[in-house]
Amino acid sequence: MRSTHDHGTTDNIGDVTDATRATSALSTPVTARNRRRLTAVAAGVTAALALGGLSTVSAHDADSTDSARSESTRTAAAGSATAARLAVETTPIGFGAGTTGGGNATATTVISLDAFKTAVTGDKAKVVKVSGLFSLTGQVDIGSNTTVLGVGSGSGFTGGGLRLKEATNVIVRNLNLGKPRKPSDAITVQKSTRVWIDHNTLSADRDHDKDYYDGLLDISHGSDNITVSWNRFADHFKGSLVGHSDNNASEDTGHLKVTYHHNWFANVYSRIPSLRFGTGHFYDNYVQGAETGVHSRMGAQTLVENNVFRDTEVAVTTSRDSDIDGYAVLRGNDLGGAATEVSQTGGFTTPPYAYTAEPASSVVASVTAQAGAGKL
């Protein structure tokens, strides 16, 4: 049964345990699937030879229903893909491409919350390094043309978070953002464009009521051109909301274009992500212990590619909680036994940017080794 009363920022978690689990209507003939795999492999080999081992094509290998390769082959593929990642990305891949933040501005290192608040204001180009873990009530507004970078593996904020409101060209990297008390998210993005959220650890706990904390990363009010990469989301009910309300079509339609890649969602109950109206590319992510993963609603278009799901009830749904279903295309995923509820197959199959989607067989090794703060 679909709930129709969730038009705000909180999903009805009780509905997530609905006993009706529809499986995806998507199916690919074996011959077509084999042709697609062979084409992708051939292209990947050619690109690898040209670039010394790094493929620059999208890898569309088979879904979990076609996973008859031997364990030794899987292990070798995982090791090879992990070794191929020679360096941490210095620029965003995906819809957030072109985001530069503070660029080459001289960095300012802050060692107090007050100094941080002062350093991130205004729209002049700036790089602000956070040294230390600071308690925070509410949120700190981040100005445009800003890079916020944590120092080491333990710097960041707890109790509140950061807000990007009517900002553009912002990078947030290598921070620990923990236990954001409601109504604060760990990171809020509103009416903002060109944003890169990379290599952060965002977490809370599951010991309190689901509304005790707010979201870990919420993107709303027509925000656009955002990449969320190599982050660890952990121990939370509400992971990442894109589009805050069913009633906000006039502001959100045509916007909310977000790429999620190589993120690790560990013990996050839902919203991985929940996307209204926008366009989402979700590839090479590792999802553990979710009730629902990707949630496409209110006409949103999602491409769900080469992800791994473990201990998850429903990997992808397009038919919950809103009056209008979303759309989804699934390819190359390892569902790990999770159900899918795809009521509408989408038309978003080719992202408008260059990217490399490594096969699902290597995702767990890559993501667990490199996602989160302290990995830069």
Tab-separated table of C-alpha atoms in Angstrom:
chain	number	residue	atom	x	y	z
A	1	MET	CA	0.000	0.000	0.000
A	2	ARG	CA	1.279	3.417	-0.898
A	3	SER	CA	1.302	6.169	1.693
A	4	THR	CA	0.053	9.493	0.348
A	5	HIS	CA	0.696	11.691	3.341
A	6	ASP	CA	4.461	12.102	3.052
A	7	HIS	CA	4.734	15.495	1.399
A	8	GLY	CA	7.338	17.009	3.721
A	9	THR	CA	10.871	16.138	4.644
A	10	THR	CA	10.188	12.953	6.607
A	11	ASP	CA	9.442	9.610	4.952
A	12	ASN	CA	6.891	7.376	6.603
A	13	ILE	CA	9.253	4.659	7.735
A	14	GLY	CA	6.384	2.436	8.778
A	15	ASP	CA	5.351	2.164	5.136
A	16	VAL	CA	8.773	0.845	4.225
A	17	THR	CA	7.887	-2.527	5.732
A	18	ASP	CA	4.954	-2.975	3.349
A	19	ALA	CA	4.689	-6.658	2.616
A	20	THR	CA	4.105	-6.224	-1.116
A	21	ARG	CA	7.460	-6.378	-2.857
A	22	ALA	CA	7.113	-6.036	-6.624
A	23	THR	CA	10.129	-7.102	-8.628
A	24	SER	CA	11.557	-5.085	-11.501
A	25	ALA	CA	9.793	-5.402	-14.810
A	26	LEU	CA	13.142	-4.930	-16.488
A	27	SER	CA	14.586	-8.012	-18.121
A	28	THR	CA	17.241	-8.394	-20.789
A	29	PRO	CA	17.496	-11.381	-23.118
A	30	VAL	CA	20.617	-13.402	-22.506
A	31	THR	CA	21.917	-12.802	-25.992
A	32	ALA	CA	21.480	-9.050	-25.742
A	33	ARG	CA	23.033	-8.988	-22.299
A	34	ASN	CA	26.036	-10.959	-23.523
A	35	ARG	CA	26.477	-8.641	-26.475
A	36	ARG	CA	26.369	-5.631	-24.162
A	37	ARG	CA	28.962	-7.156	-21.838
A	38	LEU	CA	31.311	-8.122	-24.658
A	39	THR	CA	31.030	-4.645	-26.163
A	40	ALA	CA	31.807	-3.008	-22.818
A	41	VAL	CA	34.740	-5.340	-22.151
A	42	ALA	CA	36.207	-4.731	-25.587
A	43	ALA	CA	35.864	-0.983	-25.197
A	44	GLY	CA	37.384	-1.155	-21.744
A	45	VAL	CA	40.394	-3.130	-22.946
A	46	THR	CA	40.999	-0.666	-25.767
A	47	ALA	CA	40.816	2.309	-23.423
A	48	ALA	CA	43.004	0.587	-20.863
A	49	LEU	CA	45.725	-0.015	-23.421
A	50	ALA	CA	45.547	3.599	-24.514
A	51	LEU	CA	45.730	4.998	-20.995
A	52	GLY	CA	48.031	2.575	-19.291
A	53	GLY	CA	45.369	0.573	-17.478
A	54	LEU	CA	42.638	3.102	-16.659
A	55	SER	CA	39.380	2.582	-18.514
A	56	THR	CA	37.435	5.701	-19.436
A	57	VAL	CA	34.264	4.037	-20.615
A	58	SER	CA	31.137	3.178	-18.708
A	59	ALA	CA	31.133	-0.492	-17.726
A	60	HIS	CA	27.700	-2.060	-18.145
A	61	ASP	CA	28.253	-5.597	-16.912
A	62	ALA	CA	25.424	-7.936	-16.021
A	63	ASP	CA	22.942	-7.635	-13.143
A	64	SER	CA	23.145	-9.950	-10.158
A	65	THR	CA	20.892	-12.449	-11.951
A	66	ASP	CA	23.735	-13.102	-14.368
A	67	SER	CA	26.643	-13.555	-11.928
A	68	ALA	CA	28.056	-16.965	-12.784
A	69	ARG	CA	31.696	-15.900	-12.879
A	70	SER	CA	34.040	-17.803	-10.621
A	71	GLU	CA	35.141	-16.408	-7.246
A	72	SER	CA	38.732	-16.285	-8.443
A	73	THR	CA	37.715	-14.122	-11.397
A	74	ARG	CA	35.777	-11.781	-9.102
A	75	THR	CA	38.719	-11.446	-6.723
A	76	ALA	CA	41.149	-10.719	-9.541
A	77	ALA	CA	38.798	-8.127	-11.033
A	78	ALA	CA	38.358	-6.390	-7.682
A	79	GLY	CA	42.090	-6.234	-7.058
A	80	SER	CA	42.790	-4.940	-10.539
A	81	ALA	CA	40.157	-2.197	-10.334
A	82	THR	CA	41.363	-1.050	-6.909
A	83	ALA	CA	44.964	-0.929	-8.087
A	84	ALA	CA	43.897	1.040	-11.163
A	85	ARG	CA	42.756	3.979	-9.023
A	86	LEU	CA	46.134	5.661	-8.948
A	87	ALA	CA	45.144	8.948	-7.323
A	88	VAL	CA	42.290	10.660	-5.545
A	89	GLU	CA	40.204	12.767	-7.896
A	90	THR	CA	41.190	16.435	-7.855
A	91	THR	CA	38.113	17.584	-9.738
A	92	PRO	CA	34.527	16.335	-9.536
A	93	ILE	CA	33.092	13.797	-11.951
A	94	GLY	CA	29.419	13.963	-12.829
A	95	PHE	CA	26.862	16.735	-12.721
A	96	GLY	CA	29.130	18.764	-10.417
A	97	ALA	CA	31.965	18.859	-12.953
A	98	GLY	CA	33.518	22.297	-13.237
A	99	THR	CA	33.162	23.117	-9.555
A	100	THR	CA	36.412	24.730	-8.378
A	101	GLY	CA	35.539	26.161	-4.963
A	102	GLY	CA	38.232	28.512	-3.736
A	103	GLY	CA	40.632	27.343	-6.424
A	104	ASN	CA	44.216	28.388	-5.746
A	105	ALA	CA	43.403	30.963	-3.079
A	106	THR	CA	45.803	30.987	-0.129
A	107	ALA	CA	44.467	28.619	2.508
A	108	THR	CA	43.394	29.781	5.949
A	109	THR	CA	43.588	27.197	8.740
A	110	VAL	CA	41.062	27.668	11.545
A	111	ILE	CA	41.258	26.129	15.026
A	112	SER	CA	38.004	27.432	16.510
A	113	LEU	CA	34.343	27.543	15.544
A	114	ASP	CA	34.233	31.340	15.633
A	115	ALA	CA	37.218	31.577	13.316
A	116	PHE	CA	35.553	29.133	10.940
A	117	LYS	CA	32.317	31.138	10.818
A	118	THR	CA	34.260	34.252	9.919
A	119	ALA	CA	36.463	32.551	7.343
A	120	VAL	CA	33.649	31.040	5.246
A	121	THR	CA	31.511	34.173	4.861
A	122	GLY	CA	31.331	36.184	1.661
A	123	ASP	CA	31.723	35.234	-1.967
A	124	LYS	CA	35.414	35.902	-2.592
A	125	ALA	CA	37.519	32.863	-3.494
A	126	LYS	CA	38.773	31.170	-0.319
A	127	VAL	CA	40.141	27.869	0.959
A	128	VAL	CA	39.382	27.174	4.617
A	129	LYS	CA	41.089	24.304	6.417
A	130	VAL	CA	39.384	23.004	9.563
A	131	SER	CA	41.760	21.698	12.215
A	132	GLY	CA	39.892	20.084	15.113
A	133	LEU	CA	36.451	18.703	15.911
A	134	PHE	CA	34.030	21.421	17.050
A	135	SER	CA	30.623	21.179	18.726
A	136	LEU	CA	28.010	23.124	16.837
A	137	THR	CA	24.393	24.100	17.420
A	138	GLY	CA	22.493	24.806	14.232
A	139	GLN	CA	24.324	25.371	10.959
A	140	VAL	CA	27.057	27.575	9.559
A	141	ASP	CA	26.348	29.264	6.219
A	142	ILE	CA	29.042	28.787	3.584
A	143	GLY	CA	29.610	31.527	0.999
A	144	SER	CA	30.157	31.026	-2.709
A	145	ASN	CA	33.553	30.191	-4.246
A	146	THR	CA	34.645	28.322	-1.132
A	147	THR	CA	36.593	25.163	-0.431
A	148	VAL	CA	36.178	23.715	3.063
A	149	LEU	CA	38.776	21.050	3.790
A	150	GLY	CA	39.272	19.023	6.965
A	151	VAL	CA	42.809	18.538	8.264
A	152	GLY	CA	43.789	14.941	8.929
A	153	SER	CA	41.212	12.278	9.715
A	154	GLY	CA	39.422	13.721	12.754
A	155	SER	CA	38.425	17.280	11.927
A	156	GLY	CA	34.888	18.538	11.488
A	157	PHE	CA	31.715	19.301	13.410
A	158	THR	CA	29.262	17.523	15.680
A	159	GLY	CA	25.750	18.423	16.780
A	160	GLY	CA	24.934	20.616	13.772
A	161	GLY	CA	26.157	21.145	10.268
A	162	LEU	CA	26.863	23.280	7.230
A	163	ARG	CA	24.378	25.087	4.994
A	164	LEU	CA	24.851	26.176	1.405
A	165	LYS	CA	22.018	28.600	0.668
A	166	GLU	CA	21.962	30.593	-2.557
A	167	ALA	CA	25.627	29.745	-3.004
A	168	THR	CA	27.550	28.616	-6.042
A	169	ASN	CA	30.867	26.878	-6.640
A	170	VAL	CA	31.441	25.211	-3.250
A	171	ILE	CA	33.593	22.209	-2.304
A	172	VAL	CA	33.308	20.348	1.019
A	173	ARG	CA	35.928	17.618	1.602
A	174	ASN	CA	37.484	15.465	4.281
A	175	LEU	CA	35.189	16.461	7.154
A	176	ASN	CA	33.553	14.466	9.924
A	177	LEU	CA	29.975	15.673	10.363
A	178	GLY	CA	28.175	13.881	13.156
A	179	LYS	CA	24.853	13.764	15.006
A	180	PRO	CA	23.080	16.744	13.422
A	181	ARG	CA	20.239	17.549	15.843
A	182	LYS	CA	16.930	18.367	14.191
A	183	PRO	CA	16.193	20.747	12.479
A	184	SER	CA	19.803	20.846	11.249
A	185	ASP	CA	21.189	18.545	8.589
A	186	ALA	CA	24.840	17.594	8.518
A	187	ILE	CA	24.927	19.330	5.126
A	188	THR	CA	22.039	21.312	3.633
A	189	VAL	CA	22.116	22.520	0.026
A	190	GLN	CA	19.363	25.004	-0.905
A	191	LYS	CA	19.063	27.126	-4.049
A	192	SER	CA	22.707	26.381	-4.785
A	193	THR	CA	24.611	25.249	-7.867
A	194	ARG	CA	27.972	23.667	-8.701
A	195	VAL	CA	28.676	21.770	-5.501
A	196	TRP	CA	31.117	18.937	-4.762
A	197	ILE	CA	30.672	16.917	-1.552
A	198	ASP	CA	33.646	14.538	-1.401
A	199	HIS	CA	35.423	12.211	1.039
A	200	ASN	CA	33.424	13.145	4.128
A	201	THR	CA	32.081	10.952	6.927
A	202	LEU	CA	28.490	11.805	7.823
A	203	SER	CA	26.954	9.860	10.698
A	204	ALA	CA	24.614	9.804	13.687
A	205	ASP	CA	23.224	6.799	15.573
A	206	ARG	CA	20.170	4.558	15.487
A	207	ASP	CA	19.621	4.723	19.267
A	208	HIS	CA	17.086	7.557	19.110
A	209	ASP	CA	13.744	8.109	17.413
A	210	LYS	CA	14.004	8.553	13.637
A	211	ASP	CA	13.270	12.286	13.937
A	212	TYR	CA	15.770	13.010	16.716
A	213	TYR	CA	18.384	13.831	14.085
A	214	ASP	CA	17.710	15.421	10.726
A	215	GLY	CA	19.185	14.402	7.378
A	216	LEU	CA	22.813	13.703	6.642
A	217	LEU	CA	22.766	15.420	3.242
A	218	ASP	CA	19.638	17.195	1.972
A	219	ILE	CA	19.521	18.943	-1.404
A	220	SER	CA	16.480	21.065	-2.194
A	221	HIS	CA	14.869	24.232	-3.578
A	222	GLY	CA	16.035	23.955	-7.159
A	223	SER	CA	19.682	23.227	-6.388
A	224	ASP	CA	21.585	21.895	-9.364
A	225	ASN	CA	24.793	20.390	-10.776
A	226	ILE	CA	26.028	18.507	-7.736
A	227	THR	CA	28.427	15.593	-7.264
A	228	VAL	CA	28.452	13.491	-4.085
A	229	SER	CA	31.480	11.190	-4.151
A	230	TRP	CA	33.548	8.926	-1.911
A	231	ASN	CA	31.608	9.749	1.272
A	232	ARG	CA	30.710	7.405	4.113
A	233	PHE	CA	27.136	7.723	5.391
A	234	ALA	CA	26.584	5.718	8.571
A	235	ASP	CA	24.175	4.843	11.393
A	236	HIS	CA	21.215	6.987	10.496
A	237	PHE	CA	17.550	6.760	9.529
A	238	LYS	CA	17.393	9.404	6.790
A	239	GLY	CA	20.388	9.457	4.487
A	240	SER	CA	20.095	11.910	1.608
A	241	LEU	CA	16.957	13.722	0.461
A	242	VAL	CA	16.864	15.418	-2.947
A	243	GLY	CA	13.743	17.543	-3.321
A	244	HIS	CA	12.020	18.325	-0.037
A	245	SER	CA	8.329	18.255	-0.989
A	246	ASP	CA	5.854	16.771	-3.452
A	247	ASN	CA	4.390	20.271	-3.765
A	248	ASN	CA	7.532	22.028	-5.010
A	249	ALA	CA	7.376	21.149	-8.703
A	250	SER	CA	7.476	24.749	-9.895
A	251	GLU	CA	10.881	25.345	-8.304
A	252	ASP	CA	12.452	21.912	-8.691
A	253	THR	CA	11.410	20.729	-12.156
A	254	GLY	CA	14.363	20.901	-14.538
A	255	HIS	CA	16.833	21.111	-11.662
A	256	LEU	CA	18.110	18.780	-8.907
A	257	LYS	CA	20.671	17.071	-11.144
A	258	VAL	CA	22.898	15.036	-8.812
A	259	THR	CA	25.579	12.373	-9.258
A	260	TYR	CA	26.339	9.936	-6.417
A	261	HIS	CA	29.356	7.735	-6.962
A	262	HIS	CA	31.594	5.585	-4.768
A	263	ASN	CA	29.750	6.336	-1.538
A	264	TRP	CA	29.408	3.850	1.320
A	265	PHE	CA	26.010	3.743	3.030
A	266	ALA	CA	26.383	1.634	6.186
A	267	ASN	CA	23.364	1.037	8.431
A	268	VAL	CA	21.366	3.859	6.838
A	269	TYR	CA	17.657	3.020	6.866
A	270	SER	CA	16.379	4.879	3.799
A	271	ARG	CA	16.823	7.803	1.358
A	272	ILE	CA	19.851	6.433	-0.465
A	273	PRO	CA	18.882	8.819	-1.988
A	274	SER	CA	15.223	9.846	-2.130
A	275	LEU	CA	14.819	11.938	-5.272
A	276	ARG	CA	11.847	14.065	-6.361
A	277	PHE	CA	11.496	15.795	-9.758
A	278	GLY	CA	15.216	15.753	-10.546
A	279	THR	CA	17.722	13.595	-12.412
A	280	GLY	CA	20.005	11.287	-10.440
A	281	HIS	CA	22.936	9.107	-11.474
A	282	PHE	CA	23.770	6.576	-8.753
A	283	TYR	CA	26.776	4.444	-9.667
A	284	ASP	CA	29.476	2.375	-7.927
A	285	ASN	CA	28.012	2.854	-4.450
A	286	TYR	CA	27.980	0.274	-1.654
A	287	VAL	CA	24.750	0.013	0.371
A	288	GLN	CA	24.658	-2.079	3.560
A	289	GLY	CA	21.781	-2.665	5.940
A	290	ALA	CA	19.089	-0.486	4.346
A	291	GLU	CA	15.351	-0.950	4.388
A	292	THR	CA	14.983	0.998	1.122
A	293	GLY	CA	17.811	2.262	-1.041
A	294	VAL	CA	17.253	4.429	-4.106
A	295	HIS	CA	13.781	6.021	-4.039
A	296	SER	CA	12.669	7.740	-7.252
A	297	ARG	CA	9.403	9.692	-6.963
A	298	MET	CA	7.388	12.579	-8.418
A	299	GLY	CA	8.629	11.916	-11.944
A	300	ALA	CA	12.329	11.845	-11.040
A	301	GLN	CA	14.638	10.095	-13.510
A	302	THR	CA	17.320	7.835	-12.020
A	303	LEU	CA	20.060	5.704	-13.516
A	304	VAL	CA	21.194	3.067	-10.997
A	305	GLU	CA	24.394	1.506	-12.264
A	306	ASN	CA	26.997	-0.987	-10.993
A	307	ASN	CA	26.128	-0.673	-7.301
A	308	VAL	CA	26.331	-3.329	-4.598
A	309	PHE	CA	23.498	-3.908	-2.096
A	310	ARG	CA	23.845	-6.104	0.980
A	311	ASP	CA	21.324	-6.851	3.755
A	312	THR	CA	18.895	-4.536	1.996
A	313	GLU	CA	15.142	-5.125	1.695
A	314	VAL	CA	14.409	-3.025	-1.404
A	315	ALA	CA	17.302	-1.758	-3.496
A	316	VAL	CA	15.280	0.533	-5.759
A	317	THR	CA	11.680	1.729	-5.607
A	318	THR	CA	9.691	4.100	-7.793
A	319	SER	CA	6.289	3.615	-6.181
A	320	ARG	CA	6.263	4.634	-2.539
A	321	ASP	CA	5.034	7.521	-0.426
A	322	SER	CA	4.174	10.007	-3.206
A	323	ASP	CA	1.103	10.328	-5.428
A	324	ILE	CA	3.254	10.252	-8.580
A	325	ASP	CA	5.775	7.490	-9.258
A	326	GLY	CA	9.322	8.063	-10.385
A	327	TYR	CA	11.377	6.393	-13.106
A	328	ALA	CA	14.438	4.164	-12.895
A	329	VAL	CA	16.861	2.332	-15.151
A	330	LEU	CA	18.916	-0.454	-13.546
A	331	ARG	CA	22.046	-1.987	-15.030
A	332	GLY	CA	25.105	-3.806	-13.793
A	333	ASN	CA	24.039	-3.950	-10.132
A	334	ASP	CA	24.739	-6.681	-7.596
A	335	LEU	CA	21.440	-6.679	-5.723
A	336	GLY	CA	22.519	-9.250	-3.161
A	337	GLY	CA	18.991	-10.645	-2.924
A	338	ALA	CA	17.290	-7.269	-2.490
A	339	ALA	CA	13.923	-6.712	-4.155
A	340	THR	CA	13.201	-3.980	-6.689
A	341	GLU	CA	9.965	-2.070	-7.219
A	342	VAL	CA	10.290	-0.418	-10.617
A	343	SER	CA	6.875	0.657	-11.848
A	344	GLN	CA	8.237	2.884	-14.631
A	345	THR	CA	11.358	2.386	-16.704
A	346	GLY	CA	13.097	5.706	-17.221
A	347	GLY	CA	14.564	7.423	-20.230
A	348	PHE	CA	17.766	8.621	-18.544
A	349	THR	CA	20.362	6.141	-19.794
A	350	THR	CA	23.279	8.272	-20.978
A	351	PRO	CA	24.663	10.902	-18.578
A	352	PRO	CA	25.913	14.080	-20.280
A	353	TYR	CA	29.475	13.718	-18.982
A	354	ALA	CA	32.450	11.374	-19.155
A	355	TYR	CA	32.832	8.905	-16.296
A	356	THR	CA	34.157	5.468	-15.474
A	357	ALA	CA	31.774	2.993	-13.874
A	358	GLU	CA	33.848	0.137	-12.533
A	359	PRO	CA	32.057	-3.228	-12.422
A	360	ALA	CA	30.064	-4.118	-9.332
A	361	SER	CA	32.537	-6.923	-8.583
A	362	SER	CA	35.193	-4.400	-7.524
A	363	VAL	CA	33.001	-1.790	-5.817
A	364	VAL	CA	33.181	-3.129	-2.257
A	365	ALA	CA	36.979	-3.243	-2.309
A	366	SER	CA	37.292	0.246	-3.779
A	367	VAL	CA	34.693	1.941	-1.604
A	368	THR	CA	35.571	0.412	1.766
A	369	ALA	CA	39.227	1.245	1.201
A	370	GLN	CA	38.784	4.836	0.092
A	371	ALA	CA	35.433	6.359	1.110
A	372	GLY	CA	35.112	8.773	4.024
A	373	ALA	CA	37.252	11.351	5.806
A	374	GLY	CA	40.949	10.721	6.266
A	375	LYS	CA	41.454	9.155	2.842
A	376	LEU	CA	42.730	12.154	0.901
